[in-house]
Amino acid sequence: MTLNDDWVTEICEDGGSAFSLRKSEKVFDRQSDYQRVEVYQTDTYGKLMMIDGCTMVSSRENFIYHEMISHPALFLHPDPRHVAIIGGGDCGTLCEVLKHTEVEKAIQIDIDAVVTEAALAHFPELCSANSDPRAELLFSDGIQWIKRAPAASLDLIIVDSTDPVGPGEVLFTAEFYAACHSALRQGGLIVQQSESPLIHLPVIERMYRRLAGAGFGDARTLFFPQPIYPTGWWSATIGGKGNDLTGFREGDAMEPPFETSYYNAEIHCAAFAEPAFFKTARSEWLTASDVPE
Ligand code: SAM
């Protein structure tokens, strides 16, 4: 069956798959210095943002991703006060981070102001915390910013980036992780969207190796559904600078002073449960030391 113009489609070449949503119109289309940003009005998922032809955010289901890229790491950290979000230009992650009252400062560094312009126009619900006095929005290449960040100045770095291609590629390099390690305080954490465990296992493997090479003593991956991304099954990988990634502030997570729609203490525990194939693969990563970069 061929799809007509009533549908917007992302084709995932490496997955040999495609994802389509029925749409009524395109409401935003801008080629920035870095990427093409489009927003569509869809029939059943609200607005849909795409960057360079890849689905990014939909009104209907972005809560899953934004809650899972932020709350597990925030509740894993004993006292997260200074947070940097690299990428995240739709501002949904910033909104979740600032629900945590112990956070004193959240700096969002996205390379492309056009993404935030599109979000302000078409995803205002994701931008509701932008005027929080603790928020700071910068537009810069995340690797350049983190290399200039003062040593031991951050408790948590959230890398909410595009895929490891184009402008996002540098955010998956050993150089980037080394700069993150330096910018984090002892006990600090990095959490990064780590693609689909079903078709991008080599990406996750490289992340584990590069995080270990940068000095992160431990790493863990959490899994969650992500309906509009290739395979519908996504992950985030957390690296720890001298802390244990198993214990979390369970009491705080059980009774948070804010609303969530997906994350809770049970989901926190379940999300870190490793599928059998992943557990096997991970055990090989942690023993072999000569896997090519
Ligand atoms: N996956 C998120 C979600 O599901 O809601 C959306 C991801 S967010 C739109 C990805 C962001 O990464 C984009 O805004 C893009 O501009 C940003 N980005 C890509 N490369 C970057 C870099 N080198 N430095 C900073 N931001 C970057």
Short mmCIF file of C-alpha atoms and ligand atoms in Angstrom, two decimals:
data_model
loop_
_atom_site.label_atom_id
_atom_site.label_comp_id
_atom_site.label_asym_id
_atom_site.label_seq_id
_atom_site.Cartn_x
_atom_site.Cartn_y
_atom_site.Cartn_z
CA MET A 1 0.00 0.00 0.00
CA THR A 2 1.52 3.36 -0.92
CA LEU A 3 0.87 6.30 1.37
CA ASN A 4 -0.48 9.53 -0.11
CA ASP A 5 0.06 13.10 1.01
CA ASP A 6 -2.35 12.58 3.87
CA TRP A 7 0.52 10.94 5.79
CA VAL A 8 3.88 12.11 7.16
CA THR A 9 6.50 9.36 7.29
CA GLU A 10 9.89 8.78 8.85
CA ILE A 11 11.92 6.15 7.04
CA CYS A 12 14.49 4.37 9.22
CA GLU A 13 17.09 3.08 6.74
CA ASP A 14 19.16 1.09 9.25
CA GLY A 15 16.06 -0.50 10.66
CA GLY A 16 14.44 -1.14 7.30
CA SER A 17 11.24 0.28 8.72
CA ALA A 18 9.02 3.36 8.50
CA PHE A 19 6.61 5.15 10.80
CA SER A 20 3.69 7.27 9.51
CA LEU A 21 1.04 9.53 11.03
CA ARG A 22 -2.00 10.83 9.22
CA LYS A 23 -1.76 14.62 9.05
CA SER A 24 -3.86 17.55 7.98
CA GLU A 25 -1.19 20.22 7.39
CA LYS A 26 2.39 21.35 7.90
CA VAL A 27 2.43 24.28 10.31
CA PHE A 28 6.19 25.01 10.53
CA ASP A 29 9.08 24.48 8.12
CA ARG A 30 12.51 26.12 8.56
CA GLN A 31 15.98 25.21 7.38
CA SER A 32 18.35 26.43 10.09
CA ASP A 33 22.15 26.57 9.90
CA TYR A 34 22.16 23.06 11.36
CA GLN A 35 19.03 21.09 10.40
CA ARG A 36 15.57 21.25 8.85
CA VAL A 37 12.83 21.68 11.44
CA GLU A 38 9.23 20.83 10.53
CA VAL A 39 6.02 20.64 12.56
CA TYR A 40 2.84 18.92 11.35
CA GLN A 41 -0.70 18.91 12.67
CA THR A 42 -1.59 15.21 12.87
CA ASP A 43 -5.05 13.62 13.25
CA THR A 44 -4.36 11.55 16.35
CA TYR A 45 -0.97 12.58 17.90
CA GLY A 46 -1.46 16.35 18.05
CA LYS A 47 1.52 18.29 16.73
CA LEU A 48 4.55 16.34 15.46
CA MET A 49 8.05 17.87 15.25
CA MET A 50 10.55 16.36 12.84
CA ILE A 51 14.23 17.26 12.46
CA ASP A 52 15.95 16.30 9.21
CA GLY A 53 13.11 13.89 8.50
CA CYS A 54 13.33 12.15 11.90
CA THR A 55 10.43 12.16 14.35
CA MET A 56 11.34 14.10 17.48
CA VAL A 57 8.33 15.08 19.59
CA SER A 58 4.58 14.60 19.44
CA SER A 59 2.00 16.26 21.68
CA ARG A 60 0.41 12.92 22.49
CA GLU A 61 3.28 10.82 23.79
CA ASN A 62 6.32 12.99 24.54
CA PHE A 63 5.63 12.69 28.29
CA ILE A 64 7.08 9.16 28.30
CA TYR A 65 10.44 10.24 26.87
CA HIS A 66 10.74 13.50 28.82
CA GLU A 67 9.91 11.84 32.13
CA MET A 68 12.23 8.87 31.52
CA ILE A 69 15.21 10.93 30.35
CA SER A 70 15.02 13.03 33.52
CA HIS A 71 13.36 11.54 36.64
CA PRO A 72 15.29 8.23 36.99
CA ALA A 73 18.63 10.10 36.99
CA LEU A 74 17.32 12.89 39.23
CA PHE A 75 16.07 10.39 41.81
CA LEU A 76 19.27 8.36 41.50
CA HIS A 77 21.28 11.42 42.54
CA PRO A 78 21.23 12.16 46.29
CA ASP A 79 20.99 15.94 45.89
CA PRO A 80 20.88 17.26 42.28
CA ARG A 81 21.23 21.02 42.42
CA HIS A 82 23.02 22.04 39.21
CA VAL A 83 21.81 20.40 35.99
CA ALA A 84 22.90 20.87 32.38
CA ILE A 85 20.65 19.69 29.54
CA ILE A 86 22.52 19.33 26.27
CA GLY A 87 20.12 19.36 23.35
CA GLY A 88 16.49 19.29 24.48
CA GLY A 89 15.56 22.31 22.37
CA ASP A 90 11.85 21.43 22.58
CA CYS A 91 12.18 22.31 26.32
CA GLY A 92 10.24 19.24 27.52
CA THR A 93 13.17 17.88 29.51
CA LEU A 94 13.79 21.29 31.11
CA CYS A 95 10.15 21.32 32.20
CA GLU A 96 10.53 17.94 33.93
CA VAL A 97 13.87 18.82 35.59
CA LEU A 98 12.45 22.01 37.12
CA LYS A 99 9.65 20.05 38.82
CA HIS A 100 12.38 19.02 41.29
CA THR A 101 12.48 21.79 43.88
CA GLU A 102 16.01 20.89 45.01
CA VAL A 103 17.32 21.86 41.55
CA GLU A 104 18.79 25.35 41.89
CA LYS A 105 19.91 25.85 38.28
CA ALA A 106 19.05 24.14 34.99
CA ILE A 107 20.98 25.28 31.92
CA GLN A 108 19.74 24.08 28.52
CA ILE A 109 22.32 24.21 25.73
CA ASP A 110 20.88 23.47 22.29
CA ILE A 111 22.78 24.13 19.09
CA ASP A 112 19.69 25.29 17.22
CA ALA A 113 17.43 28.17 18.32
CA VAL A 114 14.99 27.27 15.54
CA VAL A 115 13.97 24.13 17.46
CA THR A 116 13.01 26.21 20.47
CA GLU A 117 11.24 28.73 18.21
CA ALA A 118 9.15 25.88 16.80
CA ALA A 119 8.46 24.54 20.32
CA LEU A 120 7.35 27.94 21.62
CA ALA A 121 4.89 28.22 18.73
CA HIS A 122 3.56 24.67 18.62
CA PHE A 123 4.42 22.93 21.93
CA PRO A 124 3.76 25.71 24.49
CA GLU A 125 3.00 23.07 27.12
CA LEU A 126 6.65 21.95 26.91
CA CYS A 127 7.90 25.52 27.36
CA SER A 128 5.91 26.27 30.53
CA ALA A 129 9.06 26.29 32.72
CA ASN A 130 11.18 28.46 30.43
CA SER A 131 10.48 31.55 32.54
CA ASP A 132 11.42 29.79 35.79
CA PRO A 133 14.18 31.91 37.40
CA ARG A 134 16.27 28.75 37.75
CA ALA A 135 16.20 28.15 33.98
CA GLU A 136 18.80 29.41 31.52
CA LEU A 137 18.53 28.73 27.77
CA LEU A 138 21.73 28.92 25.71
CA PHE A 139 22.24 28.21 22.01
CA SER A 140 25.63 26.65 21.39
CA ASP A 141 27.28 23.41 20.35
CA GLY A 142 27.01 21.25 23.44
CA ILE A 143 30.53 19.86 23.18
CA GLN A 144 32.02 23.37 23.01
CA TRP A 145 29.98 24.47 26.03
CA ILE A 146 30.82 21.45 28.19
CA LYS A 147 34.55 21.78 27.39
CA ARG A 148 34.41 25.32 28.81
CA ALA A 149 32.28 24.41 31.82
CA PRO A 150 34.13 24.80 35.15
CA ALA A 151 35.46 21.55 36.62
CA ALA A 152 33.23 19.85 39.19
CA SER A 153 30.43 22.36 38.66
CA LEU A 154 27.52 20.05 37.77
CA ASP A 155 25.59 17.31 39.52
CA LEU A 156 23.78 15.98 36.46
CA ILE A 157 24.22 16.23 32.68
CA ILE A 158 21.23 15.18 30.57
CA VAL A 159 22.05 14.64 26.90
CA ASP A 160 18.75 14.92 25.08
CA SER A 161 20.18 14.97 21.59
CA THR A 162 19.30 13.86 18.11
CA ASP A 163 20.77 10.60 16.79
CA PRO A 164 24.58 10.14 16.60
CA VAL A 165 24.64 11.65 13.12
CA GLY A 166 24.92 15.24 11.92
CA PRO A 167 25.25 17.83 14.72
CA GLY A 168 24.44 15.18 17.34
CA GLU A 169 27.37 12.93 16.45
CA VAL A 170 29.89 14.79 18.63
CA LEU A 171 27.71 14.13 21.68
CA PHE A 172 28.54 10.42 21.52
CA THR A 173 32.36 10.76 21.39
CA ALA A 174 35.07 9.91 23.92
CA GLU A 175 36.11 13.58 23.87
CA PHE A 176 32.62 14.66 24.88
CA TYR A 177 32.38 12.13 27.72
CA ALA A 178 35.81 13.18 29.03
CA ALA A 179 34.64 16.81 29.15
CA CYS A 180 31.41 15.74 30.90
CA HIS A 181 33.38 13.75 33.48
CA SER A 182 35.51 16.77 34.26
CA ALA A 183 32.50 19.10 34.57
CA LEU A 184 30.69 16.75 36.96
CA ARG A 185 31.21 16.80 40.73
CA GLN A 186 32.17 13.56 42.48
CA GLY A 187 28.94 11.55 42.67
CA GLY A 188 27.63 13.24 39.53
CA LEU A 189 25.72 11.52 36.72
CA ILE A 190 25.37 11.73 32.97
CA VAL A 191 22.23 10.38 31.29
CA GLN A 192 21.91 10.23 27.53
CA GLN A 193 19.25 9.02 25.14
CA SER A 194 20.83 5.84 23.77
CA GLU A 195 18.65 4.86 20.81
CA SER A 196 16.78 1.58 20.31
CA PRO A 197 18.07 -1.57 22.08
CA LEU A 198 16.54 -3.62 19.29
CA ILE A 199 18.46 -2.15 16.33
CA HIS A 200 21.14 0.11 17.85
CA LEU A 201 22.95 -2.20 20.29
CA PRO A 202 26.37 -1.24 18.78
CA VAL A 203 25.63 2.41 19.64
CA ILE A 204 24.97 1.47 23.26
CA GLU A 205 28.09 -0.71 23.35
CA ARG A 206 30.25 2.17 22.13
CA MET A 207 28.66 4.43 24.75
CA TYR A 208 29.58 1.95 27.53
CA ARG A 209 33.17 1.73 26.30
CA ARG A 210 33.59 5.46 25.88
CA LEU A 211 31.99 6.23 29.23
CA ALA A 212 34.33 3.74 30.91
CA GLY A 213 37.27 5.22 29.02
CA ALA A 214 36.30 8.69 30.24
CA GLY A 215 36.43 7.50 33.86
CA PHE A 216 32.76 6.76 34.60
CA GLY A 217 33.02 3.82 36.98
CA ASP A 218 29.63 2.36 36.29
CA ALA A 219 26.96 2.57 33.61
CA ARG A 220 23.40 1.28 33.38
CA THR A 221 20.68 1.43 30.74
CA LEU A 222 16.98 1.97 31.26
CA PHE A 223 14.30 1.03 28.76
CA PHE A 224 10.97 2.57 27.90
CA PRO A 225 8.39 2.69 25.11
CA GLN A 226 8.75 5.46 22.56
CA PRO A 227 5.87 5.11 20.06
CA ILE A 228 7.07 7.54 17.39
CA TYR A 229 10.71 6.40 17.20
CA PRO A 230 12.00 3.47 15.11
CA THR A 231 10.95 0.11 16.70
CA GLY A 232 8.91 1.95 19.37
CA TRP A 233 11.38 0.75 22.03
CA TRP A 234 13.95 3.23 23.35
CA SER A 235 16.63 3.59 26.00
CA ALA A 236 18.69 5.98 28.06
CA THR A 237 22.12 5.17 29.44
CA ILE A 238 23.44 6.56 32.73
CA GLY A 239 27.10 6.92 33.71
CA GLY A 240 28.16 7.49 37.31
CA LYS A 241 31.19 9.45 38.55
CA GLY A 242 32.01 7.59 41.74
CA ASN A 243 28.55 6.59 42.81
CA ASP A 244 26.39 3.52 42.95
CA LEU A 245 23.71 3.41 40.22
CA THR A 246 21.48 0.90 41.97
CA GLY A 247 20.10 2.79 44.99
CA PHE A 248 17.66 5.65 44.39
CA ARG A 249 15.66 8.04 46.58
CA GLU A 250 12.74 5.62 46.59
CA GLY A 251 10.76 7.45 49.25
CA ASP A 252 10.99 10.70 47.29
CA ALA A 253 10.12 8.90 44.05
CA MET A 254 7.09 7.26 45.68
CA GLU A 255 5.64 10.57 46.84
CA PRO A 256 6.99 13.29 44.55
CA PRO A 257 5.62 16.83 45.09
CA PHE A 258 4.66 16.95 41.41
CA GLU A 259 2.57 15.12 38.82
CA THR A 260 3.93 12.62 36.33
CA SER A 261 2.05 10.61 33.72
CA TYR A 262 4.45 7.72 33.21
CA TYR A 263 7.28 7.73 35.77
CA ASN A 264 6.79 6.41 39.30
CA ALA A 265 8.89 4.33 41.71
CA GLU A 266 7.70 1.03 40.22
CA ILE A 267 8.45 2.17 36.69
CA HIS A 268 11.87 3.34 37.91
CA CYS A 269 12.74 -0.19 39.07
CA ALA A 270 11.15 -1.89 36.06
CA ALA A 271 12.90 0.37 33.55
CA PHE A 272 16.32 -0.77 34.75
CA ALA A 273 15.44 -4.47 34.42
CA GLU A 274 17.69 -5.76 31.63
CA PRO A 275 16.30 -8.01 28.87
CA ALA A 276 18.21 -11.32 28.68
CA PHE A 277 19.93 -10.49 25.36
CA PHE A 278 21.07 -7.15 26.76
CA LYS A 279 22.40 -8.70 29.97
CA THR A 280 24.43 -11.19 27.89
CA ALA A 281 25.77 -8.50 25.56
CA ARG A 282 26.63 -6.18 28.45
CA SER A 283 28.59 -8.89 30.25
CA GLU A 284 30.76 -9.28 27.13
CA TRP A 285 31.32 -5.53 26.91
CA LEU A 286 32.54 -5.42 30.47
CA THR A 287 35.02 -8.28 29.95
CA ALA A 288 36.42 -7.67 26.42
CA SER A 289 38.58 -4.58 26.26
CA ASP A 290 39.47 -4.49 22.60
CA VAL A 291 36.10 -3.85 20.96
CA PRO A 292 36.68 -1.33 18.18
CA GLU A 293 35.48 2.15 18.90
N1 SAM B 1 14.20 13.16 21.64
C1 SAM B 1 13.58 14.34 22.22
C2 SAM B 1 12.13 14.04 22.49
O1 SAM B 1 11.76 12.92 22.19
O2 SAM B 1 11.42 14.85 22.99
C3 SAM B 1 13.77 15.48 21.32
C4 SAM B 1 15.21 15.66 21.08
S1 SAM B 1 15.69 17.31 20.93
C5 SAM B 1 14.63 17.98 19.74
C6 SAM B 1 17.24 17.01 20.11
C7 SAM B 1 18.02 18.27 20.11
O3 SAM B 1 19.42 18.01 20.02
C8 SAM B 1 17.69 19.17 18.91
O4 SAM B 1 17.01 20.30 19.38
C9 SAM B 1 19.06 19.51 18.32
O5 SAM B 1 19.15 20.85 17.89
C10 SAM B 1 19.98 19.20 19.49
N2 SAM B 1 21.38 18.99 19.14
C11 SAM B 1 21.90 18.20 18.16
N3 SAM B 1 23.24 18.29 18.15
C12 SAM B 1 23.59 19.15 19.15
C13 SAM B 1 24.83 19.63 19.65
N4 SAM B 1 26.01 19.25 19.10
N5 SAM B 1 24.82 20.49 20.69
C14 SAM B 1 23.63 20.87 21.26
N6 SAM B 1 22.41 20.45 20.83
C15 SAM B 1 22.41 19.60 19.78
#
